[in-house]
Short mmCIF file of C-alpha atoms in Angstrom, two decimals:
data_model
loop_
_atom_site.label_atom_id
_atom_site.label_comp_id
_atom_site.label_asym_id
_atom_site.label_seq_id
_atom_site.Cartn_x
_atom_site.Cartn_y
_atom_site.Cartn_z
CA MET A 1 61.83 79.92 88.87
CA GLU A 2 59.54 81.66 91.35
CA MET A 3 56.76 79.75 93.05
CA THR A 4 53.40 81.47 93.37
CA ASN A 5 51.64 81.90 96.70
CA GLN A 6 49.25 79.04 97.39
CA THR A 7 45.99 79.56 99.22
CA SER A 8 46.15 76.29 101.14
CA LEU A 9 46.23 76.70 104.92
CA ASN A 10 48.77 73.89 105.20
CA GLN A 11 51.38 75.76 103.15
CA THR A 12 53.44 78.51 104.75
CA THR A 13 56.17 80.68 103.27
CA LEU A 14 59.38 80.48 105.25
CA GLY A 15 61.97 82.57 103.49
CA CYS A 16 61.53 84.16 100.06
CA THR A 17 59.77 81.75 97.74
CA VAL A 18 59.97 78.32 99.33
CA HIS A 19 56.72 76.77 100.55
CA TYR A 20 56.70 74.21 103.33
CA ASP A 21 53.87 71.92 104.28
CA MET A 22 53.44 72.78 107.97
CA VAL A 23 51.30 69.73 108.71
CA PHE A 24 54.07 67.48 107.43
CA LEU A 25 56.72 69.40 109.42
CA LYS A 26 54.70 69.18 112.65
CA THR A 27 54.08 65.45 112.09
CA PHE A 28 57.77 64.90 111.37
CA LEU A 29 58.77 66.80 114.53
CA PHE A 30 56.23 64.87 116.59
CA TRP A 31 57.66 61.50 115.54
CA CYS A 32 61.38 62.33 115.27
CA SER A 33 61.93 64.97 117.95
CA GLY A 34 59.18 63.69 120.20
CA VAL A 35 58.50 59.97 120.15
CA ALA A 36 61.95 58.89 118.90
CA THR A 37 63.65 61.10 121.50
CA VAL A 38 61.55 59.61 124.30
CA LEU A 39 62.35 56.05 123.19
CA THR A 40 66.08 56.51 122.64
CA SER A 41 66.47 58.62 125.78
CA SER A 42 64.72 55.94 127.84
CA PHE A 43 67.08 53.23 126.57
CA GLY A 44 70.06 55.54 127.08
CA ILE A 45 69.04 56.35 130.65
CA VAL A 46 68.74 52.66 131.52
CA GLY A 47 72.10 51.91 129.87
CA ASN A 48 73.87 54.76 131.63
CA LEU A 49 72.38 53.83 135.01
CA LEU A 50 73.60 50.26 134.56
CA SER A 51 77.05 51.53 133.56
CA ILE A 52 77.14 53.79 136.62
CA LEU A 53 76.27 50.82 138.85
CA VAL A 54 79.14 48.81 137.38
CA LEU A 55 81.69 51.66 137.40
CA THR A 56 81.02 52.57 141.05
CA GLN A 57 81.98 49.13 142.34
CA GLN A 58 85.05 48.99 144.57
CA SER A 59 86.96 46.78 142.11
CA MET A 60 86.62 49.39 139.34
CA VAL A 61 88.79 52.11 140.91
CA SER A 62 91.06 53.67 138.28
CA VAL A 63 91.39 57.02 136.57
CA PHE A 64 90.06 55.54 133.33
CA ASN A 65 86.98 54.03 134.98
CA HIS A 66 86.26 57.23 136.86
CA LEU A 67 86.51 59.18 133.60
CA LEU A 68 84.02 56.71 132.14
CA LEU A 69 81.81 57.33 135.16
CA PHE A 70 81.89 61.10 134.56
CA LEU A 71 81.10 60.47 130.89
CA CYS A 72 78.09 58.36 131.90
CA LEU A 73 76.93 61.11 134.27
CA SER A 74 77.30 63.73 131.56
CA ASP A 75 75.37 61.58 129.10
CA LEU A 76 72.71 60.93 131.71
CA VAL A 77 72.23 64.66 132.31
CA PHE A 78 72.00 65.18 128.53
CA LEU A 79 69.41 62.43 128.15
CA LEU A 80 67.30 63.67 131.06
CA ALA A 81 67.35 67.24 129.74
CA SER A 82 66.43 66.16 126.20
CA LEU A 83 63.68 63.96 127.63
CA ALA A 84 62.34 66.97 129.54
CA MET A 85 62.33 69.03 126.32
CA SER A 86 60.59 66.43 124.16
CA PRO A 87 56.99 67.41 125.10
CA VAL A 88 57.50 70.73 123.30
CA ALA A 89 58.29 68.86 120.07
CA MET A 90 55.12 66.85 120.63
CA GLU A 91 53.09 70.11 120.74
CA TYR A 92 52.58 70.18 124.52
CA HIS A 93 53.76 73.79 124.89
CA ASN A 94 51.86 74.62 128.08
CA LEU A 95 53.15 71.68 130.09
CA TYR A 96 55.70 73.82 131.90
CA PRO A 97 56.97 77.44 131.72
CA ALA A 98 59.15 78.59 128.82
CA GLU A 99 61.93 79.46 131.27
CA LEU A 100 62.17 75.82 132.32
CA TYR A 101 62.38 74.76 128.68
CA HIS A 102 65.22 77.25 128.08
CA ALA A 103 67.02 76.05 131.22
CA CYS A 104 66.72 72.43 130.04
CA GLU A 105 68.03 73.47 126.65
CA CYS A 106 71.08 75.12 128.24
CA VAL A 107 71.71 72.09 130.46
CA CYS A 108 71.40 69.85 127.41
CA HIS A 109 74.01 71.81 125.47
CA VAL A 110 76.44 72.01 128.40
CA ALA A 111 76.12 68.26 129.00
CA LEU A 112 76.69 67.53 125.31
CA ALA A 113 79.81 69.69 125.23
CA ALA A 114 81.06 68.10 128.46
CA SER A 115 80.47 64.65 126.97
CA ILE A 116 82.52 65.54 123.90
CA PHE A 117 85.36 67.01 125.97
CA LEU A 118 85.32 64.02 128.36
CA THR A 119 85.63 61.70 125.37
CA ALA A 120 88.69 63.68 124.28
CA SER A 121 90.07 63.46 127.86
CA LEU A 122 89.54 59.71 127.83
CA SER A 123 91.49 59.48 124.57
CA ILE A 124 94.34 61.55 125.97
CA GLU A 125 94.44 59.50 129.17
CA ARG A 126 94.52 56.20 127.25
CA HIS A 127 97.19 57.51 124.87
CA GLN A 128 99.39 58.49 127.79
CA ALA A 129 98.78 55.19 129.62
CA VAL A 130 99.56 53.06 126.55
CA CYS A 131 102.28 55.03 124.75
CA VAL A 132 104.28 56.30 127.75
CA PRO A 133 103.38 53.92 130.60
CA HIS A 134 106.43 54.68 132.77
CA SER A 135 105.78 58.42 132.67
CA TYR A 136 102.07 57.79 133.28
CA GLN A 137 102.75 55.64 136.34
CA ALA A 138 105.26 58.16 137.70
CA ARG A 139 102.72 60.94 137.31
CA MET A 140 100.06 58.75 138.96
CA VAL A 141 102.31 58.22 141.98
CA SER A 142 103.41 61.85 142.26
CA MET A 143 99.99 63.48 141.64
CA GLY A 144 97.63 60.93 143.13
CA HIS A 145 94.42 59.47 141.76
CA LYS A 146 92.06 62.33 142.66
CA THR A 147 94.40 65.08 141.47
CA LEU A 148 94.94 63.34 138.14
CA LEU A 149 91.20 62.83 137.77
CA ALA A 150 90.59 66.53 138.50
CA TYR A 151 93.29 67.34 135.94
CA TYR A 152 91.11 65.69 133.27
CA VAL A 153 87.58 66.52 134.48
CA LEU A 154 87.72 70.15 135.63
CA PRO A 155 88.95 71.62 132.30
CA THR A 156 86.23 69.71 130.43
CA ILE A 157 83.48 71.11 132.64
CA LEU A 158 84.95 74.61 132.51
CA LEU A 159 85.24 74.48 128.70
CA ALA A 160 81.68 73.18 128.38
CA PHE A 161 80.36 76.17 130.34
CA ILE A 162 82.59 78.68 128.51
CA LEU A 163 81.48 77.30 125.14
CA ASN A 164 77.83 77.85 126.10
CA ILE A 165 78.10 81.40 127.48
CA PRO A 166 76.40 82.82 124.33
CA ARG A 167 73.48 80.42 124.86
CA PHE A 168 73.14 81.47 128.50
CA ILE A 169 73.11 85.12 127.47
CA SER A 170 70.57 84.57 124.68
CA VAL A 171 68.01 82.95 127.02
CA SER A 172 68.65 85.36 129.89
CA ALA A 173 67.21 88.84 130.26
CA LEU A 174 70.29 90.22 128.46
CA GLY A 175 69.49 88.31 125.24
CA PRO A 176 66.90 90.72 123.82
CA ILE A 177 69.12 93.70 124.74
CA PHE A 178 72.06 92.30 122.76
CA GLN A 179 69.79 91.35 119.86
CA LYS A 180 68.43 94.94 119.65
CA ASN A 181 71.95 96.37 119.62
CA THR A 182 73.07 94.16 116.72
CA THR A 183 70.21 95.17 114.40
#
C-alpha cells in the first residue's frame, strides 16, 4: 500500500514511501537526547566523582579497586562527552564548531568501548581471584600490582581505539575521500 505525498510542511519523506512528522521527531530528540541526557549525565557525573573519591583512598589499594577506578574514569569521560554533545540534540547547532562535535562523538565512542572492555577485564580478574586464588596470588607476587593492572587496562584501551578507527577516519579529512571511492 503506497502512501501519497502530503502537502503539510510538518511531514517529510525519509526513504521511499514512509512519512515522518518532523515536528514530533525534533520534539522527541529535544526531550530524550537533550534534556534526559543532561539529567542522567549530571547524576552519573556526580556518582562517578564520588566513586573516584572513595576508590582513591589509601585503604582501597587493590587491583580490583583500581580497575573499578579506571571504569569510573572511562564512564566519566563518556558522560562528559555525551553532555557536551547534548546541545546539538536540543537544536543549538551553532554553539560550537562541527569539528568539536565530531571530536566529542569520537571520544564518547572510545570511552564507551573502553567501559565495556574494562567491565570484561573486571570479570576476568574476579574469576581468576575467586576460582584459582593460589595461582592469582602467585601471579600477583611475581608480576606486581602495577604490572598486573597494566595487563588488564592497556589492552582495553588499545582495543577501544582500534575498534573506533573507522569512526576516526569518517570524521577526518579522509572520510569523504573513502566515501567517494565506495560509490
